Each structure stands twice: as structure tokens, then as C-alpha cells.
XYZ file of C-alpha atoms in Angstrom:
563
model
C 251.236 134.071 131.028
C 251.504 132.887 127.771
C 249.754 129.458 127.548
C 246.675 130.436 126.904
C 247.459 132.869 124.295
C 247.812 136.722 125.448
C 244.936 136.979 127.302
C 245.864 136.647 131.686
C 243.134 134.082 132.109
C 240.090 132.223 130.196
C 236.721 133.921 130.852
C 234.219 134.089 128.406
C 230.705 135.997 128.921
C 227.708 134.164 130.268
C 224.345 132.895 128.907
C 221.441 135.962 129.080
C 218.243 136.369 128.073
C 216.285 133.980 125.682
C 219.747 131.614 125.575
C 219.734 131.315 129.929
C 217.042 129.274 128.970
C 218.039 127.409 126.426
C 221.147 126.298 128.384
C 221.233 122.603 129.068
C 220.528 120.597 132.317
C 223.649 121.341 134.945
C 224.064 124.620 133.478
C 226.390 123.562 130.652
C 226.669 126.226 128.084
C 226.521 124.954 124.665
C 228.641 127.120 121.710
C 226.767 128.955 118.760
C 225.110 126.951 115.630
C 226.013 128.301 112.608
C 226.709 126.800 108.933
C 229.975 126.921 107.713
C 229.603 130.134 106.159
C 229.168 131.778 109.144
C 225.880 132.517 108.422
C 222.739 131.311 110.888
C 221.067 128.168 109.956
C 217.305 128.830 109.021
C 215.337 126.001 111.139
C 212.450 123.786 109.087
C 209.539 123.286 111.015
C 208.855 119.973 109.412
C 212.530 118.998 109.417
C 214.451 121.620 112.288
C 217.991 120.587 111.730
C 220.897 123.062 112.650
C 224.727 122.126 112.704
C 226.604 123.200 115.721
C 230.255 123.717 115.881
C 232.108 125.638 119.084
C 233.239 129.652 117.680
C 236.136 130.876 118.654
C 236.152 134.742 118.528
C 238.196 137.786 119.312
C 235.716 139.002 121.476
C 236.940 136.269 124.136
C 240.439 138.136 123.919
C 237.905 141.782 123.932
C 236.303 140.921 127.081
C 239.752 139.523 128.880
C 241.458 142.883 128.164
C 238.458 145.304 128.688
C 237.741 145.717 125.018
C 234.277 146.110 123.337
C 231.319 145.776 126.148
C 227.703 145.561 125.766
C 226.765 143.011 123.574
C 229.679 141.308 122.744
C 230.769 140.927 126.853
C 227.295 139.154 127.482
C 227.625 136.949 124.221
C 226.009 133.322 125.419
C 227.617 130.432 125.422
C 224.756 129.007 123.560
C 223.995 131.749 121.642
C 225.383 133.493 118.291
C 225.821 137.383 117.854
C 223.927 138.810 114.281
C 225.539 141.662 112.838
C 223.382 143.979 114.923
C 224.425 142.472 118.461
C 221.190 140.214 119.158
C 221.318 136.825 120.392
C 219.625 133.993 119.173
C 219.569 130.846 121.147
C 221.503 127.745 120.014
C 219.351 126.006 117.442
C 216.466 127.956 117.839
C 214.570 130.541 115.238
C 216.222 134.062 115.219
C 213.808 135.956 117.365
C 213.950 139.473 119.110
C 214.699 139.540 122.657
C 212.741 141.554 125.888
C 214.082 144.978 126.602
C 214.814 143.683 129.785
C 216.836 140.932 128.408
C 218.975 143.277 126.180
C 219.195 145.434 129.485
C 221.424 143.116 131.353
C 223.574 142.181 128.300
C 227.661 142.656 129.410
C 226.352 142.891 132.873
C 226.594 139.265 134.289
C 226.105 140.582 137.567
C 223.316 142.421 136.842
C 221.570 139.352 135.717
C 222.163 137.560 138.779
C 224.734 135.408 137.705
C 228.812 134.937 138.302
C 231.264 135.427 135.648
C 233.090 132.267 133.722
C 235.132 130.553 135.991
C 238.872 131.894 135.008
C 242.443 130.033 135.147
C 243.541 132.460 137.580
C 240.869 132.177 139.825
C 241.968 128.289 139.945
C 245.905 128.705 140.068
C 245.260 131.247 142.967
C 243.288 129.358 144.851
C 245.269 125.909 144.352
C 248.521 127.821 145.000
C 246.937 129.677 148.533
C 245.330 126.367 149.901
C 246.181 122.934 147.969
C 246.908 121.101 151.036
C 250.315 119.530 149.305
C 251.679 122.754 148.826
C 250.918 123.832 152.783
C 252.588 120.243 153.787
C 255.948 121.237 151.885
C 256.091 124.645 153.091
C 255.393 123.586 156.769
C 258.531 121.833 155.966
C 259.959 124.326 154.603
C 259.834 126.394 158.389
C 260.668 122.988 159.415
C 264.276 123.358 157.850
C 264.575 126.626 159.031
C 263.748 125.450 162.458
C 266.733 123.542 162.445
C 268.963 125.721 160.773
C 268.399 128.280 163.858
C 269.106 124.702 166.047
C 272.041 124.614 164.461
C 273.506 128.428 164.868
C 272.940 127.313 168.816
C 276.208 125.679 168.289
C 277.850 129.630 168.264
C 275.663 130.808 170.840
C 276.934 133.333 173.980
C 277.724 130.193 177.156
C 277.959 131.554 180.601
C 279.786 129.019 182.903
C 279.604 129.890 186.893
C 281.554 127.337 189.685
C 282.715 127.063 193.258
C 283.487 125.376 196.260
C 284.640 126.165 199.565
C 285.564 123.892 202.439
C 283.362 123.288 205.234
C 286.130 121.453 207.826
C 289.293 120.444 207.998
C 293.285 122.457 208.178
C 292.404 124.638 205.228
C 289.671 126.982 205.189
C 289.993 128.166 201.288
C 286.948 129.035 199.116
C 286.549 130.305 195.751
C 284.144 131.030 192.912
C 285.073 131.473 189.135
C 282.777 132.556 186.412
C 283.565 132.319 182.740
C 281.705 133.781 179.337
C 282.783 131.546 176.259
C 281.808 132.835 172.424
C 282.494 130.242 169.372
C 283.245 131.863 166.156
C 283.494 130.773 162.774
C 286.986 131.784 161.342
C 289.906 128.776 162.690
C 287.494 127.297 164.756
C 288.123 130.095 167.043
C 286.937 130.825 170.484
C 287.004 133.740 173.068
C 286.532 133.811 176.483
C 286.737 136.383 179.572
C 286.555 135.134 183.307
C 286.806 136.593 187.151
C 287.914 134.465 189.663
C 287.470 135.329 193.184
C 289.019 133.640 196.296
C 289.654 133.760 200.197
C 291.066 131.687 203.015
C 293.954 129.711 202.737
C 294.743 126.785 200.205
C 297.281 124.027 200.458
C 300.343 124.030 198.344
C 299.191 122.132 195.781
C 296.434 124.170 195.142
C 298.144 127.380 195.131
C 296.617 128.529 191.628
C 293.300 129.207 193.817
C 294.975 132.425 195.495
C 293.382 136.317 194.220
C 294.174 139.143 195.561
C 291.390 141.200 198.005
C 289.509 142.091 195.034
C 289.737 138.978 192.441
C 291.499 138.245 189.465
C 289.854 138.834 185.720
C 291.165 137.281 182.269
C 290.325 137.014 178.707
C 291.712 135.009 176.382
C 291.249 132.476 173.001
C 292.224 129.500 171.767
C 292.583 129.232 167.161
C 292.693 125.863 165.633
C 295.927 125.834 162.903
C 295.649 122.591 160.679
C 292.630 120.090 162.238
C 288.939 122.863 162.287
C 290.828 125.869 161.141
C 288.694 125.456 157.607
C 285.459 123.354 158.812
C 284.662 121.556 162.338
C 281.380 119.839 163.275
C 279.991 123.101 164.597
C 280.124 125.307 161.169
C 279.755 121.601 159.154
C 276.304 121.389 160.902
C 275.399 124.640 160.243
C 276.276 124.500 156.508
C 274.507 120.929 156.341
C 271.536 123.110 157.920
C 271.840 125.660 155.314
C 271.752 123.091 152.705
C 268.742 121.536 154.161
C 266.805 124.824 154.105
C 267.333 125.128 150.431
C 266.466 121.694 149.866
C 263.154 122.272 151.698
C 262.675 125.473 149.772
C 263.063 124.099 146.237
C 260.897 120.941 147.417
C 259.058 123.931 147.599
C 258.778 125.295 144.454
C 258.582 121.779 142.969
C 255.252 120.640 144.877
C 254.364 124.199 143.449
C 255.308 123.179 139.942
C 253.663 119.783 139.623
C 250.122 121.233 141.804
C 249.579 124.167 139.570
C 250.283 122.089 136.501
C 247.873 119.434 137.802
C 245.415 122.173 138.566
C 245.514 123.440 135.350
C 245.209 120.176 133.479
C 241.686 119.863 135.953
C 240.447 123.219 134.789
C 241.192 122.565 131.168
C 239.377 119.006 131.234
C 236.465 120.475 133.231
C 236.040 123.137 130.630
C 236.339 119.906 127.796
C 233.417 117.905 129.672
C 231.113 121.195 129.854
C 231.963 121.180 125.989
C 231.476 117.619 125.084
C 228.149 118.011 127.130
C 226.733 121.305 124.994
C 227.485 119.272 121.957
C 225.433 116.526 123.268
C 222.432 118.299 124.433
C 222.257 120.582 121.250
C 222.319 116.904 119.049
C 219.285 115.800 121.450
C 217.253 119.023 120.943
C 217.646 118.110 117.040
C 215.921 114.844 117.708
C 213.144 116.720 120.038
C 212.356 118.946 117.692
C 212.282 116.626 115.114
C 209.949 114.336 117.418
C 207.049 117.122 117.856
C 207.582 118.065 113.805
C 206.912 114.640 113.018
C 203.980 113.972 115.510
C 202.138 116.810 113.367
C 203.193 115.360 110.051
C 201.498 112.074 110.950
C 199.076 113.220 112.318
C 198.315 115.118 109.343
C 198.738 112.067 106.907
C 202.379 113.701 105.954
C 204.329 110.865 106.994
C 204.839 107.448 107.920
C 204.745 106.599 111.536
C 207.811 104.899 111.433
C 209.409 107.657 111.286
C 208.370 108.501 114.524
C 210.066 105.308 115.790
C 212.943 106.105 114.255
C 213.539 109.133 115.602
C 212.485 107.558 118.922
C 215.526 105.261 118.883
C 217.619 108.457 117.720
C 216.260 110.292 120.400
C 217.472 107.121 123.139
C 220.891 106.931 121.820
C 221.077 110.627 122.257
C 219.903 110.854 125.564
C 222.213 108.315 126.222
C 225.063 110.583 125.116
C 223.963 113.186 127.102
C 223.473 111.378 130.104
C 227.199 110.011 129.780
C 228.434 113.422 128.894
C 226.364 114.741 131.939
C 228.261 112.140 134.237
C 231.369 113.564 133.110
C 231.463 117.071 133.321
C 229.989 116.636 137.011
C 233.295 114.154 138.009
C 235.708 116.930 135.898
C 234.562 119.044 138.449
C 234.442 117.180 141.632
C 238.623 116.340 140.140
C 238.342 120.192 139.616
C 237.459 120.800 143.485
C 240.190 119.467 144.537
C 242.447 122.544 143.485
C 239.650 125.304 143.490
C 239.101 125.896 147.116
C 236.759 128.364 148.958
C 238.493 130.738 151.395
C 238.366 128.531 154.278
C 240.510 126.188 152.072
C 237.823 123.655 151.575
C 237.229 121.886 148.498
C 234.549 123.700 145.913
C 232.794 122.444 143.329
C 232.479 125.101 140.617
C 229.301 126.242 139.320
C 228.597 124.248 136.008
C 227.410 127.764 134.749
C 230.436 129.008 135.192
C 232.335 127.031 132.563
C 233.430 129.039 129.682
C 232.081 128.148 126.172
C 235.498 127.703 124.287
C 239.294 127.616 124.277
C 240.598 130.759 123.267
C 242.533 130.614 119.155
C 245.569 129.085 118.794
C 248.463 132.189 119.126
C 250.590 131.599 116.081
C 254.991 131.756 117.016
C 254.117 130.405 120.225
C 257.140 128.454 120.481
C 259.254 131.085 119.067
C 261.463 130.589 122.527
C 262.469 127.424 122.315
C 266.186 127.280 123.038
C 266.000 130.066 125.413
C 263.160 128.092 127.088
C 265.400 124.965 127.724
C 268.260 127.400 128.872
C 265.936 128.714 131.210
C 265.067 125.285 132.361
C 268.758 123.709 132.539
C 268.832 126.662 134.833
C 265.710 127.110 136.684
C 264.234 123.130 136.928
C 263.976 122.402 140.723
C 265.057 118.685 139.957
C 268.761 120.035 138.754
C 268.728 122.195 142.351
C 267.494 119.635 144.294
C 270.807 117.651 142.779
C 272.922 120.831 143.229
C 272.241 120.420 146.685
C 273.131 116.767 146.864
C 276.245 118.211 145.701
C 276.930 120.821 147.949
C 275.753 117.895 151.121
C 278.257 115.432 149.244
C 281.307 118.196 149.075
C 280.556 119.327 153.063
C 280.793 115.321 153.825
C 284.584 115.520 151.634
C 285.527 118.359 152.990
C 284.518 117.287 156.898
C 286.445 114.003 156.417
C 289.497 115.503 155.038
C 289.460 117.905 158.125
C 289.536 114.343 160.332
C 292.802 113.498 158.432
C 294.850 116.097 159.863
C 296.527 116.567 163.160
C 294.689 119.006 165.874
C 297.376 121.834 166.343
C 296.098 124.613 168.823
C 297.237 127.899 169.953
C 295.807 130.244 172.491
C 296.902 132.893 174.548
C 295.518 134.340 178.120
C 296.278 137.499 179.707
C 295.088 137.532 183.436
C 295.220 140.702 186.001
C 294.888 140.038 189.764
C 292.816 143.615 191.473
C 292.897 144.850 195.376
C 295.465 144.428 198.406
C 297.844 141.309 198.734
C 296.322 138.274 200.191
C 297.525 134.819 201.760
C 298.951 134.192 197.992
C 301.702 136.819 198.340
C 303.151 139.205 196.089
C 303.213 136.923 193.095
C 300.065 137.475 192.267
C 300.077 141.536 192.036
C 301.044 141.529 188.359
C 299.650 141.485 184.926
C 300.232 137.788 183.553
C 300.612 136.414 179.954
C 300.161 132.925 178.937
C 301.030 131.948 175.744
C 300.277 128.169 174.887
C 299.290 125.189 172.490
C 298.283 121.882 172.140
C 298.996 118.916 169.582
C 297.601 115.878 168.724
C 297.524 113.270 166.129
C 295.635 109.726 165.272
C 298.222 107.370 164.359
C 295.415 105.089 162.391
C 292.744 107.155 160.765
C 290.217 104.840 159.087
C 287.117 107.028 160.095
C 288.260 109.563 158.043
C 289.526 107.489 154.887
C 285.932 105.956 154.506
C 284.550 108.698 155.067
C 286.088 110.820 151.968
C 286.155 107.386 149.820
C 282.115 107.678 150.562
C 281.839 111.349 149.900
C 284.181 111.130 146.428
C 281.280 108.094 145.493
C 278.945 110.399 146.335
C 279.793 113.023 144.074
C 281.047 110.843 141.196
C 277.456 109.484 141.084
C 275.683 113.280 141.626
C 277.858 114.423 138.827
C 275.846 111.557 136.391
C 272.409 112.093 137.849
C 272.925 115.545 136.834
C 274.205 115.314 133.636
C 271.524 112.651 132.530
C 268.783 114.703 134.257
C 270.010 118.075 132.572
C 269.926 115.551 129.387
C 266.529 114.347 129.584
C 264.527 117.893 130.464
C 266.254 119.062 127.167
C 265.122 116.129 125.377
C 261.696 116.100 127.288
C 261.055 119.810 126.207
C 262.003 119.192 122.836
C 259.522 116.222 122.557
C 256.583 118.778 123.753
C 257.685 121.519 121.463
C 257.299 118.576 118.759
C 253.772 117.104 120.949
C 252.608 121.069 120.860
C 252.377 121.787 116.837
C 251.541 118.416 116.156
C 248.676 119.211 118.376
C 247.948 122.870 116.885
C 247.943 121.135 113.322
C 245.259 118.256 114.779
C 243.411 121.409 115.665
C 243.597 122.927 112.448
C 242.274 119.969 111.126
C 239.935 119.533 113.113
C 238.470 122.635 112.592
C 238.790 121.817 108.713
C 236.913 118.700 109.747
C 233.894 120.767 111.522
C 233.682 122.912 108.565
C 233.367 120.270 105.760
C 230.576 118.150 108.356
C 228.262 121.488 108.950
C 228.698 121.648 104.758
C 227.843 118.478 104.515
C 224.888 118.572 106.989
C 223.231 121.583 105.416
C 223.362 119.849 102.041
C 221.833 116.963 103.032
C 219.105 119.028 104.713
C 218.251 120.580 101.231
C 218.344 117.225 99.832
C 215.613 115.375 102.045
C 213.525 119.162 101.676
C 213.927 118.127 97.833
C 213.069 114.536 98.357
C 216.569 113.317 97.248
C 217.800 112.145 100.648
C 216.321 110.040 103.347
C 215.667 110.539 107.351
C 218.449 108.042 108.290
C 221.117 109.866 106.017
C 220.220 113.128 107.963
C 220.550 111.548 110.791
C 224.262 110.260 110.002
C 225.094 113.691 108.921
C 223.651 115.483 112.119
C 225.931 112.555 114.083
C 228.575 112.864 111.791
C 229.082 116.939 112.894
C 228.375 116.175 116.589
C 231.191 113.789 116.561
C 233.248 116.199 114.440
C 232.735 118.809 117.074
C 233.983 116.127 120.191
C 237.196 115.266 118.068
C 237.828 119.528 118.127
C 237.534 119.968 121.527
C 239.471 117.146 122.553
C 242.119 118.122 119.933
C 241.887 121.587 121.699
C 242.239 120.360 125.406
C 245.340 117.945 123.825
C 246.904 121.359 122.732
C 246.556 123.371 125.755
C 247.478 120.363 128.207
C 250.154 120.522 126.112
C 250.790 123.762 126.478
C 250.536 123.702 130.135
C 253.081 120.504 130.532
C 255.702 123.047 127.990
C 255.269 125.767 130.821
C 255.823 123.146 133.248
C 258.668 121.551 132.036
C 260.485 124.816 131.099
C 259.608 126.034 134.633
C 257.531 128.944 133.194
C 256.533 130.268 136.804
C 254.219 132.984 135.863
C 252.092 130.956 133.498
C 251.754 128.646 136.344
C 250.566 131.263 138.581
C 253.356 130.915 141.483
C 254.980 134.333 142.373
């Protein structure tokens, strides 16, 4: 499952220790602050500004394939990792942490709290109860329902009849029972019968007369021009049969488009957690700020506006946080939808659950490409769903060219009467062979002629829909391979982007600490990298919606999750 880079699904480690507390309200984890050197940002008690920016780390890929534990496996969200292991919280002072804190690092369960919600976890669940994909495979046994219907047509018949007279000259009674079986090849059938009779029967009905102990045949009947290739018994069953796999690739394409939807949920609700991290860490800039600056006035440090100032910053922030908040708690109502709990009702994930980050960008992860659309000229359920169209279109053809020809049959019988001479005579005490046939011919056969001129329509316009649907899933995958590194190089640059604001934030920093800058510039800068940090993550979640719509389109089952 390749869309997410090599790692089978997106779980990072959770908050612990000092950072648990530090996460922000709803339980959104908030990435690491660091400058762009990597290094931690020393906070000012008069002036406590830190750039943020989201890391994105190996030890994500460590912790999906049961690398490095311990410290790196309970990194926090809104933490970053010194050289020595320790966590600091986001935007705080480096401090040591409790030795009971440390204790429960790499052990989210030992804290008390549930790993990072995973993309497997939500493709499994969507895929087991999304009720769209139950509907289409209740069809699916729907299809098959009929297609057992349909084999009725071939089933065993048992056929039982009598009569006798109760008055009149003749006293003759008699009871026949037959045992037909249809079969496939020349519209063939088979049948064995005993016939048993007594009394006495008129002349005309002389046939009625069996020996003491009955008389027993078998015998079938073959179809020669008219059924011998098709008839409406093995043309229903093949219409059936085509049926079935219609159901079963509407199927796999409710599969396609559910998992692909649930995915593009999961990816947005881990966006809105982001955006919301990156809004709370810009607010606890201004709160800081706020209690710095009460002590500088208050001291005779500052001017009061100042205060005011930060006020209003500390408003439109809240704001942005409050917006943000609103957000990431709709992403994952839309989330619910696909993540289910195991009585298939919707769930609502656990904010703290969302992971802090989007794993790196796998370089040569188009390196497929042609193979890819081969695989999807071949695999796309739209091109079966017309191959079956086809297949319907060619049964019609083939059933109406069957009506054009003349009904030629030929059977034989071979009938053996058992026990003493009755009131038929001696006739009767022999082994008899029947050879005969039937023929018959429409002299006007219009049914038939519209009937192929329909079907040849059919497949004339099946043949197009193909060929421009085979066209445009080419073209369409194409377009996303294009969409997909235009989006890893917005990403790039974005990152570029996040960089050059965090260098640009701690300058101006040492500027206003050197009296060359003012409180409003500061401001602008800390805006400037909050705003650099959005445009990242939604250049990310562009690029991995992308991703997912590529593993879509090129029918990519695995990375979907659909076995």
C-alpha cells in the first residue's frame, strides 16, 4: 500500500508527559516548534515568541515498522525530541520531565491513552460496515438468487396422470408417469416413462392397451437448426450469469469509490487537527505575551498600549482557533461516517487520536506509470461493467438469430411392454422403436429481424462507450500523475516557505530584543509563519488526496484496503 509512502498505515506516537498537557482544547495535537535550524527556540520572558512548523521524521516510518521504541515511539505531537530523547512541550522552556512521565514514554497504553488513529483502522472498518457497500453486496446475493432461478429451467420434472371410466360400454383405466431432464447441448431433452393399464378400451383408443405388468420407455428429443446453439432456457441462464457479474463488479466499484471517499475523510480530518495545532500554538504566543507584558507595565517597562494591542492580537487569534476548532470537529463527524464501531454504527474518532503529520514525500513514486494505466485498462470496473453490456448485447444477437431459423426436431423412443398378454393382444409383447421428427417454419419473421437490428445497435454503441471510456481513464490517470508532482513540488515549496518564515521570525525577535523592530512587525512575522504552516499542510493533504484518487483511478486495490 503504497500511497502513503512504505509504511502500511499512518500512526504517529501520542502526546505524554509535560506535552499531554500542553495539548490544545479537543485534544488536537500540535507539531514541534523549532527554528529553522533545527535547533529549539530559547523563549524570552519579556517577549516569549517561538516559530512552529509541523516535522516530519523517520521515526513516523520507525514506529510503523517496529523500529526504534522508547522515546522516539512516545514522541508528542506537540512536543520536540533533544538529542538525549526528552520532550519539551510545544513553545514552552526546555524543562526535565517526572520519572513517571519518562516511565510511560513508547507505552501509549500504559499512559492510559489509544494509539493514533491509523488508515487501516478506517479502510477496514468502512470496507466491513459502510452501509453502501452492504446495499451492493445484498445485491450482489440478489443476482445470484436469480441465477439459481434461472438453472430451475434444467431442473429433474416428474409428470404423473390417469383416468379410468366410471360407466358406460368400456370399462378401461390407465395411469402413466413420466420423468423429463432438460440439458444444455441441442436443446436436448430425456425422458423415461411406465404406463400401466387394464380393462378394455375402444378402438380408437387402442394405444391405452399394456400388457399384465405395464409398459416402460425412455427416449429424447435434439433440436437440429432452431435451439440446437441457444434457446430461452440456456439464454436465461447466460443473461443470469451475466447479471451476477454485473452485480459483482457493481461490487467492487461501490468498493472503489467508498474506500477512496473514506480515505479522502481521514486525510482531511488529520488536515483540520493540523490547521487547529497551528492555531492554538499562534494563540499561546499572544498569552504569553499578554502575562509578559502585564509585568512590564506594571513595572514601568512598557506602554500600556501594548497591552491593547496584544489584546486585539489575542481576539483575532482566538478567533482562528475557534474556526479551526469548528472544523476539525465536522472533519470528523464527515470522518464517522466511514469509521464505524463493531456494531456498524457511526464513530466519531477521538480528537486525540489524530496523528501529528503526513508522513515524507517517497521520491519515484510514480515510477509505474504505464504499467499503472495497463493495469487499469484492465482492471477498472467501469470497462467490466461495459464488457458485460457486451456480453448481454451479443446473448440478445445471438437469441434473435436463433428465432430466424426453422425448428427441425428429431427424437427417438424405445418402449418395452412386461407380464402376460392382455385385452390388447399379441402386438404389444415386443420391444418397439420409434424413430421421429418434427418441422416447422415462420413464413414472416419480423420478431426476429428487430430483434438482431436492436442487438447489432446495441453493440455498435458498447463498442464506442468502451473505447472512449478506455480513452478517458488513460487520459484521467495521466492528468493525476501530472496533478501528483505538481503537488509534491507545492510541497517542497512549501516547506521552503516554512523554513524562510521561522528565519524570518527569529530575526525579527532579535531585532525588537535589540530595539530595532517594533511589536506589530513581530506580530506579522509570528502570523506570517502560522499562515506559512496552513499553506504546508494543505499542500500536503492536496498531495496525498492526490495520491489516493491515482490509487483509485488505477484501481490499486490493496492501497485501498479491499481484499
Amino acid at each position: 500500500m503504497a500511497w502513503l509512502g512504505v509504511v502500511p498505515g499512518l500512526a504517529v506516537g501520542p502526546a505524554s508527559g509535560a506535552a499531554a498537557a500542553a495539548e490544545p482544547p479537543g485534544g488536537a495535537r500540535v507539531a514541534p516548534l523549532t527554528l529553522s535550524d533545527g535547533t529549539a527556540d530559547p523563549a524570552d520572558p519579556a517577549d516569549p515568541v517561538s516559530p512552529t512548523r509541523p516535522l516530519l521524521t523517520l521515526d513516523m516510518l520507525d514506529r510503523q515498522q517496529g523500529g526504534p521504541s522508547g522515546a522516539s515511539q512516545g514522541a508528542s505531537p506537540g512536543a520536540s525530541q533533544g538529542a538525549g530523547g526528552s520532550q519539551t512541550p510545544a513553545g514552552a522552556p526546555s524543562q526535565s520531565r517526572s520519572a513517571e512521565a519518562q516511565a510511560t514514554d513508547g507505552d501509549p497504553l500504559a499512559a492510559g491513552r489509544r494509539p493514533p488513529l491509523t488508515r487501516d483502522e478506517v479502510l477496514e472498518s468502512s470496507l466491513r460496515h459502510m452501509p453502501r457497500i452492504l446495499e451492493a453486496m445484498a445485491q450482489f446475493r440478489a443476482a445470484q438468487g436469480d441465477m439459481v432461478s434461472a438453472m430451475g429451467a434444467f431442473d429433474l420434472m416428474v409428470k404423473s396422470e390417469g383416468f379410468a371410466r366410471a360407466s358406460g360400454y368400456y370399462d378401461g383405466r390407465e395411469v402413466d408417469g413420466q420423468v423429463r431432464q432438460a440439458l444444455g447441448p441441442f436443446g436436448a431433452e430425456v425422458y423415461g416413462g411406465y404406463r400401466f393399464s387394464g380393462g378394455d378400451f375402444p378402438i380408437y383408443e387402442d394405444k391405452s392397451f399394456t400388457n399384465k405388468l405395464g409398459e416402460a420407455r425412455i427416449g429424447f428429443v435434439l433440436s437440429l437448426l432452431r435451439d440446437r446453439q441457444i434457446d430461452g432456457r440456456r439464454g436465461e441462464v447466460r443473461r443470469a450469469r451475466i447479471e451476477r457479474e454485473r452485480a459483482e463488479i457493481e461490487v467492487m466499484l461501490t468498493q472503489i469509490g467508498v474506500q477512496y471517499q473514506a480515505l479522502s475523510a481521514y486525510l482531511r480530518w488529520i488536515a483540520a487537527g493540523l490547521r487547529q495545532g497551528i492555531f492554538v500554538d499562534l494563540l499561546a504566543l499572544a498569552e504569553r505575551r499578554q502575562e509578559a507584558l502585564s509585568r512590564r507595565v506594571s513595572a514601568g517597562d512598557a506602554a500600556a498600549i501594548l497591552l491593547t494591542e496584544n489584546r486585539q492580537n489575542l481576539a483575532r487569534r482566538a478567533t482562528l482557533v475557534a474556526q479551526a476548532k469548528r472544523d476539525f470537529v465536522n472533519a470528523g463527524l464527515s470522518l464517522a461516517q466511514f469509521y464505524r464501531d463493531a456494531a456498524g454504527e457511526p464513530e466519531t474518532p477521538d480528537p486525540a487520536r489524530a496523528p501529528d503529520g503526513y508522513p515524507p514525500i517517497r521520491q519515484g513514486e510514480l515510477m509505474q506509470v504505464e504499467n499503472d494505466i495497463q493495469r487499469a485498462r484492465v482492471a477498472r470496473p467501469e470497462l467490466a461493467l461495459i464488457d458485460a453490456s457486451l456480453d448481454r448485447a451479443r446473448l440478445s444477437l445471438a437469441l434473435g438469430r436463433n428465432e430466424l431459423l426453422p425448428r427441425l426436431q428429431f427424437g427417438s423412443e424405445v418402449s418395452r411392454d412386461f407380464g402376460a398378454v392382455d385385452l390388447g393382444g399379441p402386438s404389444r409383447d415386443s420391444t418397439d422403436t420409434i424413430v421421429k421428427f418434427s418441422f416447422s417454419v415462420p413464413l414472416q419473421r419480423r420478431f426476429a429481424e428487430g430483434r438482431i437490428s436492436r442487438a447489432q445497435a446495441e453493440l455498435d454503441a458498447l463498442r464506442y462507450r468502451r473505447q472512449f471510456t478506455a480513452e478517458r481513464i488513460e487520459l484521467e490517470v495521466r492528468r493525476l500523475v501530472n496533478d501528483l508532482r505538481a503537488a509534491a513540488e507545492t510541497v517542497r515549496l512549501a516547506d521552503l516557505e516554512v523554513d524562510q518564515a521561522q528565519t524570518m521570525q527569529a530575526a525579527e525577535r532579535r531585532r525588537f530584543r535589540e530595539g530595532g523592530s517594533d511589536f506589530f512587525v513581530v506580530n506579522r512575522r509570528e502570523e506570517a509563519t502560522a499562515d506559512a504552516r496552513v499553506r504546508l499542510v494543505d499542500a500536503q493533504l492536496q498531495y496525498f488526496e492526490a495520491l489516493a484518487n491515482y490509487r483509485a483511478a488505477t484501481a490499486d486495490l490493496g492501497a485501498l484496503g479491499i481484499r
